[in-house]
């Protein structure tokens, strides 16, 4: 039997539970690993994780590009770049033989590049100036996710980098990230678009006759719902695009297969909170259903304590013992002032109670007041420690529920840091913690 069962229980509670440990260095070092996708719900540290992994891989000798879709633009600040755009920019002050490049997805610019690559200059100008296209490229549902995958496909096709790290859009559901590219591709290659494009393909009076006879009811209804000008913009858009956007679904399918390939690794990023880990569990299940290669779970912002053997219960009991009146460990002459049940807490009695004279300077606190101040401070620190231990216990229970449900998922933990990461040193520290699986604070 243990000599200190409470300490043993606390130590066991805050050790890594029996889940597989995610070892990231072999993954980053493997030349067969060409794409790492960081996915998860918003606000769990995907961008920071992606940047830290990219920096670590570069400093271990690989040529890396990090593609982020983070609207807060923290990545540029962390990497010392004034601004990020749709063009990869090299990051300075990277140690080692590798290279690190970073870029931020410009959704509309990526869409424009597709137009310019698949249309002659005159037709491209017509499409780019079309109001319907401008709305579609700027905010159509699923456009951001599709363009992220389109840009990933472009980067991979260039074969310029050893490793591409992708920070996915902050979708609330895995369905958005995995399905939106297909939805947009299906829309642009779908039956409605083909139907609207048909009159332009027929050309001349035949096209107008087809439009007037075969589509009069549909266009009339759409005109009432959308407005005549919008419908005209749509028809002009599809007439100009013709075969320009042919193959959207084909490209989406090709990128989807790229995500399923052995050279791709998915990392689900979460925080040790109930909602975040519930979302992470859904990501894990969906990735498995889609046969996507899952590397493991990165658990960010895990709290630790350097005094884990002192339980919350014992800390609270000690705090109460300090502030409650006691009859032990009192010096003569102070017991009546501090501990008498008749005098304690009574202003009148306190005023008339004999107080031992102090040799301290006039106006300065006496020894008794100093002792009380130290005790109050100590009690406050003990209560803070109790709150921290209760937080640790909640996080561990939440994490244990996830690992019990998904014991096959390897886990790496990163400590909750006191502030935001704002430079390469901070990213390097996170990379070290990820690789060493050190959630505890230094």
XYZ file of C-alpha atoms in Angstrom:
442
model
C 0.000 0.000 0.000
C 1.258 3.484 -0.850
C 2.521 5.666 1.961
C 0.628 8.640 0.518
C -2.521 7.442 -1.292
C -3.753 11.001 -1.905
C -0.516 12.010 -3.610
C -0.536 8.813 -5.643
C -4.121 9.486 -6.727
C -3.297 13.051 -7.763
C -0.197 11.920 -9.659
C -2.180 9.259 -11.495
C -4.985 11.631 -12.320
C -2.754 14.090 -14.131
C -0.589 11.618 -15.999
C -1.347 10.905 -19.623
C -4.222 8.433 -19.660
C -3.744 5.179 -21.605
C -4.015 6.741 -25.070
C -1.535 6.423 -27.874
C 1.058 9.192 -27.780
C 1.348 11.165 -30.999
C 4.988 11.374 -32.101
C 5.167 14.229 -34.577
C 8.859 14.360 -35.503
C 8.813 11.078 -37.483
C 5.749 12.359 -39.333
C 7.414 15.660 -40.221
C 10.733 14.015 -41.116
C 9.215 11.367 -43.388
C 9.842 12.438 -47.009
C 6.716 10.525 -47.987
C 4.624 12.983 -45.958
C 3.818 15.755 -48.420
C 0.646 17.316 -46.957
C -0.376 17.924 -43.339
C -3.923 19.213 -42.854
C -4.832 20.834 -39.514
C -8.585 20.746 -39.047
C -11.001 21.401 -36.213
C -13.567 23.867 -34.979
C -12.817 27.579 -34.696
C -10.829 29.080 -31.841
C -8.807 26.005 -30.853
C -5.396 27.095 -32.168
C -5.298 25.539 -35.646
C -3.359 28.452 -37.139
C -0.724 28.462 -34.408
C -0.392 24.685 -34.605
C 0.022 24.778 -38.395
C 2.660 27.515 -38.158
C 4.566 25.721 -35.380
C 4.593 22.459 -37.327
C 5.744 24.235 -40.473
C 8.566 25.970 -38.629
C 9.689 22.759 -36.932
C 9.695 20.824 -40.214
C 11.682 23.598 -41.927
C 14.260 23.706 -39.144
C 14.633 19.949 -39.468
C 15.630 20.343 -43.121
C 12.443 20.352 -45.173
C 11.199 22.966 -47.633
C 7.785 23.913 -46.280
C 4.903 26.164 -47.242
C 2.113 26.955 -44.780
C -1.260 27.822 -46.289
C -3.570 29.555 -43.837
C -7.181 30.646 -44.140
C -7.213 32.390 -40.757
C -9.022 35.741 -40.975
C -7.254 37.151 -37.894
C -3.898 37.187 -39.729
C -1.924 36.213 -36.627
C 0.305 33.978 -38.722
C 1.973 36.895 -40.491
C 2.767 38.592 -37.191
C 4.189 35.398 -35.681
C 6.446 34.866 -38.675
C 7.689 38.421 -38.890
C 6.066 39.123 -42.258
C 4.355 42.462 -42.821
C 1.466 40.860 -44.676
C 0.459 37.584 -46.272
C -1.329 37.206 -49.571
C -1.997 34.620 -52.238
C 1.717 34.295 -53.049
C 4.052 32.205 -50.841
C 6.577 34.424 -49.051
C 9.764 33.149 -47.477
C 10.124 33.510 -43.715
C 13.466 34.843 -42.468
C 15.476 33.792 -39.411
C 14.649 30.105 -39.753
C 17.367 27.936 -38.236
C 18.641 24.857 -40.018
C 18.979 23.883 -43.649
C 15.312 23.994 -44.595
C 13.070 26.776 -45.838
C 9.736 28.083 -44.596
C 7.256 29.912 -46.790
C 3.863 31.222 -45.747
C 0.766 32.448 -47.548
C -2.808 33.397 -46.786
C -5.605 32.265 -49.044
C -7.168 35.083 -51.030
C -10.425 33.425 -52.001
C -11.404 35.859 -54.750
C -7.893 36.077 -56.178
C -7.700 32.286 -56.425
C -11.022 32.266 -58.267
C -9.726 35.007 -60.597
C -6.604 32.946 -61.312
C -8.788 30.045 -62.442
C -10.641 32.355 -64.820
C -7.415 33.818 -66.204
C -5.867 30.367 -66.634
C -8.815 28.864 -68.522
C -10.072 31.758 -70.653
C -8.682 34.081 -73.284
C -8.092 37.676 -72.108
C -11.315 39.067 -73.610
C -13.551 36.384 -72.120
C -11.716 36.550 -68.796
C -12.333 40.315 -68.619
C -16.044 39.738 -69.310
C -16.317 37.162 -66.545
C -14.286 39.129 -63.997
C -16.452 42.227 -64.469
C -19.736 40.313 -64.264
C -21.714 41.236 -61.100
C -22.900 37.669 -60.571
C -19.343 36.345 -60.754
C -18.146 38.999 -58.309
C -20.786 37.910 -55.797
C -20.058 34.229 -56.412
C -16.301 34.593 -56.004
C -16.569 36.763 -52.902
C -19.075 34.992 -50.727
C -20.931 32.038 -52.229
C -21.464 29.238 -49.705
C -18.597 26.790 -50.000
C -16.375 29.065 -52.091
C -13.735 29.484 -49.393
C -13.460 25.745 -48.786
C -13.354 25.011 -52.512
C -10.673 27.633 -53.151
C -8.601 26.317 -50.253
C -8.594 22.907 -51.886
C -8.001 24.475 -55.317
C -4.951 26.300 -53.966
C -3.726 23.112 -52.279
C -3.978 21.321 -55.614
C -2.043 24.125 -57.321
C 0.736 24.043 -54.716
C 1.025 20.276 -54.905
C 1.123 20.318 -58.709
C 4.046 22.777 -58.676
C 6.117 20.217 -56.724
C 8.211 23.071 -55.347
C 7.873 22.207 -51.657
C 8.656 19.068 -49.702
C 5.770 19.667 -47.324
C 2.527 21.650 -47.471
C 0.853 22.466 -44.152
C -2.775 23.537 -44.486
C -4.702 25.515 -41.891
C -8.294 24.741 -42.836
C -11.199 27.226 -42.745
C -12.780 27.660 -39.315
C -15.753 25.448 -40.093
C -18.074 24.411 -37.287
C -18.518 20.997 -38.830
C -16.378 18.557 -40.734
C -19.187 18.413 -43.253
C -18.414 21.991 -44.314
C -14.750 21.300 -44.938
C -15.192 17.973 -46.713
C -18.432 18.602 -48.598
C -18.347 22.267 -49.602
C -15.869 21.773 -52.492
C -18.079 19.065 -53.933
C -21.190 21.187 -53.468
C -19.695 24.154 -55.299
C -18.279 21.919 -58.003
C -21.651 20.260 -58.463
C -23.317 23.657 -58.700
C -20.932 25.027 -61.317
C -21.022 21.803 -63.323
C -24.637 21.057 -62.512
C -27.823 20.755 -64.517
C -29.019 24.319 -63.868
C -25.765 25.843 -65.098
C -25.758 23.570 -68.150
C -29.346 24.548 -68.860
C -28.574 28.243 -68.595
C -25.482 27.768 -70.749
C -27.327 25.872 -73.487
C -28.769 28.957 -75.274
C -25.316 30.479 -75.604
C -23.972 27.243 -76.995
C -26.729 27.082 -79.617
C -26.025 30.662 -80.654
C -27.986 33.239 -82.648
C -31.730 32.994 -83.230
C -31.768 29.302 -82.464
C -30.428 30.069 -79.009
C -32.959 32.819 -78.455
C -35.760 30.582 -79.716
C -34.635 27.848 -77.338
C -34.488 30.392 -74.519
C -37.914 31.841 -75.315
C -39.718 28.543 -75.802
C -37.907 26.034 -73.661
C -37.051 28.283 -70.704
C -39.729 30.941 -70.660
C -41.509 29.531 -67.634
C -38.306 28.971 -65.692
C -36.793 32.370 -66.487
C -40.072 34.086 -65.716
C -40.194 32.455 -62.307
C -36.525 33.179 -61.626
C -37.004 36.751 -62.788
C -39.755 37.252 -60.229
C -37.729 35.657 -57.439
C -34.313 37.121 -58.181
C -35.075 40.212 -60.214
C -34.636 40.705 -63.931
C -31.167 42.286 -63.680
C -29.747 39.499 -61.559
C -31.120 36.873 -63.906
C -29.573 38.741 -66.836
C -26.223 38.828 -65.006
C -26.441 35.074 -64.395
C -27.201 34.384 -68.033
C -24.371 36.651 -69.171
C -22.039 34.923 -66.726
C -22.848 31.397 -67.891
C -22.723 32.479 -71.537
C -19.252 33.929 -71.044
C -17.940 31.045 -69.026
C -19.113 28.290 -71.419
C -16.331 25.702 -71.059
C -14.110 27.960 -68.951
C -15.376 26.436 -65.718
C -15.815 22.966 -67.079
C -14.213 20.433 -64.799
C -14.853 22.078 -61.442
C -16.189 18.823 -60.115
C -13.311 16.932 -61.726
C -10.760 19.131 -59.964
C -12.656 18.824 -56.694
C -12.618 15.041 -57.021
C -8.895 15.058 -57.831
C -8.106 17.136 -54.734
C -10.350 14.895 -52.657
C -8.335 11.873 -53.785
C -5.147 13.782 -52.983
C -6.417 14.182 -49.419
C -6.979 10.436 -49.226
C -3.507 9.596 -50.537
C -0.869 8.020 -48.247
C 1.295 11.168 -48.409
C -1.396 13.195 -46.612
C -1.841 13.330 -42.827
C -4.762 14.920 -40.983
C -4.303 16.410 -37.531
C -7.462 17.205 -35.599
C -6.853 20.196 -33.324
C -8.963 20.758 -30.212
C -8.966 22.271 -26.740
C -9.645 20.252 -23.561
C -13.233 21.507 -23.428
C -16.414 19.545 -23.818
C -17.719 21.257 -26.965
C -14.328 21.315 -28.695
C -13.663 17.618 -28.027
C -17.189 16.699 -29.073
C -16.505 18.444 -32.375
C -13.112 16.719 -32.569
C -14.787 13.339 -32.081
C -17.097 14.109 -34.965
C -14.137 15.077 -37.142
C -12.397 11.819 -36.273
C -15.471 9.764 -37.149
C -16.097 11.633 -40.379
C -12.476 11.358 -41.510
C -12.600 7.623 -40.839
C -15.815 7.312 -42.836
C -14.213 9.160 -45.758
C -11.045 7.043 -45.461
C -8.886 10.093 -44.809
C -5.475 9.346 -43.204
C -5.720 10.594 -39.609
C -2.399 11.078 -37.807
C -3.845 12.028 -34.449
C -5.226 14.694 -32.136
C -3.404 17.841 -30.998
C -4.851 18.981 -27.681
C -4.064 22.651 -27.169
C -4.208 24.815 -24.040
C -3.870 22.013 -21.523
C -3.407 23.368 -18.008
C -0.812 22.025 -15.621
C 0.485 22.618 -12.122
C 3.849 22.342 -10.450
C 2.163 21.257 -7.227
C -0.181 18.571 -8.463
C 0.236 16.538 -5.276
C -1.674 19.157 -3.312
C -5.297 18.368 -4.081
C -8.054 20.951 -4.337
C -9.684 19.584 -1.191
C -6.514 19.823 0.873
C -5.754 23.331 -0.445
C -9.248 24.570 0.443
C -9.038 22.999 3.891
C -5.691 24.693 4.512
C -7.105 28.046 3.356
C -10.067 27.703 5.708
C -7.758 26.798 8.568
C -5.773 29.987 8.009
C -8.700 32.396 8.042
C -10.915 30.740 10.677
C -10.264 31.536 14.420
C -8.016 28.952 16.082
C -6.688 28.231 19.546
C -3.441 26.627 18.548
C -0.068 28.096 17.713
C -0.849 31.446 19.336
C 1.613 33.577 21.242
C 0.856 34.766 24.738
C -0.842 38.157 24.846
C -2.442 37.661 21.375
C -4.809 34.838 22.116
C -7.396 37.075 23.692
C -7.358 39.502 20.777
C -7.374 36.936 17.987
C -9.212 33.893 19.290
C -11.568 34.735 22.137
C -15.123 33.846 21.087
C -16.381 36.836 23.052
C -14.068 39.378 21.487
C -13.540 38.042 17.918
C -15.345 40.113 15.339
C -16.690 42.697 17.833
C -15.571 46.227 17.094
C -16.514 47.425 20.536
C -14.691 44.655 22.310
C -11.738 45.016 20.017
C -11.435 48.629 20.893
C -11.374 47.889 24.622
C -9.224 44.743 24.417
C -5.668 45.041 25.646
C -3.225 45.167 22.780
C 0.415 44.400 23.312
C 2.578 47.368 22.533
C 4.828 47.138 19.506
C 8.246 48.602 19.066
C 7.484 49.416 15.423
C 7.404 52.935 14.077
C 4.219 55.013 14.558
C 1.692 54.339 11.764
C 3.350 51.103 10.606
C 1.565 47.732 10.868
C 2.412 45.714 13.924
C 3.632 42.119 13.868
C 0.104 40.828 14.417
C -1.250 42.713 11.395
C 1.659 41.538 9.273
C 0.935 37.940 10.270
C -2.710 38.345 9.325
C -1.738 39.828 5.945
C 0.576 36.894 5.207
C -2.145 34.436 6.207
C -4.708 36.138 3.965
C -2.279 36.105 1.053
C -1.450 32.454 1.642
C -5.142 31.553 1.861
C -5.781 33.352 -1.419
C -2.978 31.460 -3.130
C -4.314 28.173 -1.797
C -7.770 28.960 -3.193
C -6.263 29.810 -6.578
C -4.413 26.508 -6.510
C -7.667 24.710 -5.659
C -9.370 26.343 -8.655
C -6.489 25.287 -10.886
C -6.668 21.699 -9.648
C -10.427 21.623 -10.227
C -9.831 22.894 -13.767
C -7.210 20.192 -14.322
C -9.629 17.575 -13.086
C -12.378 18.769 -15.463
C -9.981 18.801 -18.413
C -8.751 15.303 -17.592
C -12.289 13.912 -17.338
C -13.197 15.499 -20.672
C -10.050 14.134 -22.281
C -10.612 10.675 -20.807
C -14.109 10.560 -22.294
C -12.633 11.272 -25.730
C -9.852 8.676 -25.425
C -12.304 6.075 -24.122
C -14.462 6.656 -27.170
C -11.513 6.783 -29.599
C -8.631 4.773 -28.091
C -7.095 4.375 -31.544
C -6.371 8.117 -31.870
C -2.862 9.195 -30.863
C -2.751 12.382 -28.768
C -0.204 15.177 -28.320
C -0.730 17.866 -25.691
C 0.393 21.499 -25.580
C 0.338 23.621 -22.423
C -1.850 26.681 -22.057
C 0.637 29.509 -22.418
C 0.347 32.775 -20.452
C 0.029 34.910 -23.609
C -0.418 34.858 -27.367
C 2.340 33.617 -29.645
C 3.718 36.598 -31.534
C 7.139 35.540 -32.872
C 9.193 32.632 -34.163
C 10.526 31.882 -30.684
C 6.980 31.264 -29.481
C 6.213 29.030 -32.454
C 9.475 27.159 -31.861
C 8.531 26.595 -28.221
C 5.149 25.189 -29.228
C 6.835 22.917 -31.763
C 9.183 21.639 -29.051
C 6.266 20.941 -26.736
C 4.348 19.192 -29.493
C 7.271 16.956 -30.366
C 8.180 16.174 -26.755
C 4.550 15.865 -25.645
C 5.214 18.175 -22.714
C 1.934 19.712 -21.580
C 3.303 20.847 -18.224
C 4.370 24.406 -17.652
C 8.123 25.042 -17.233
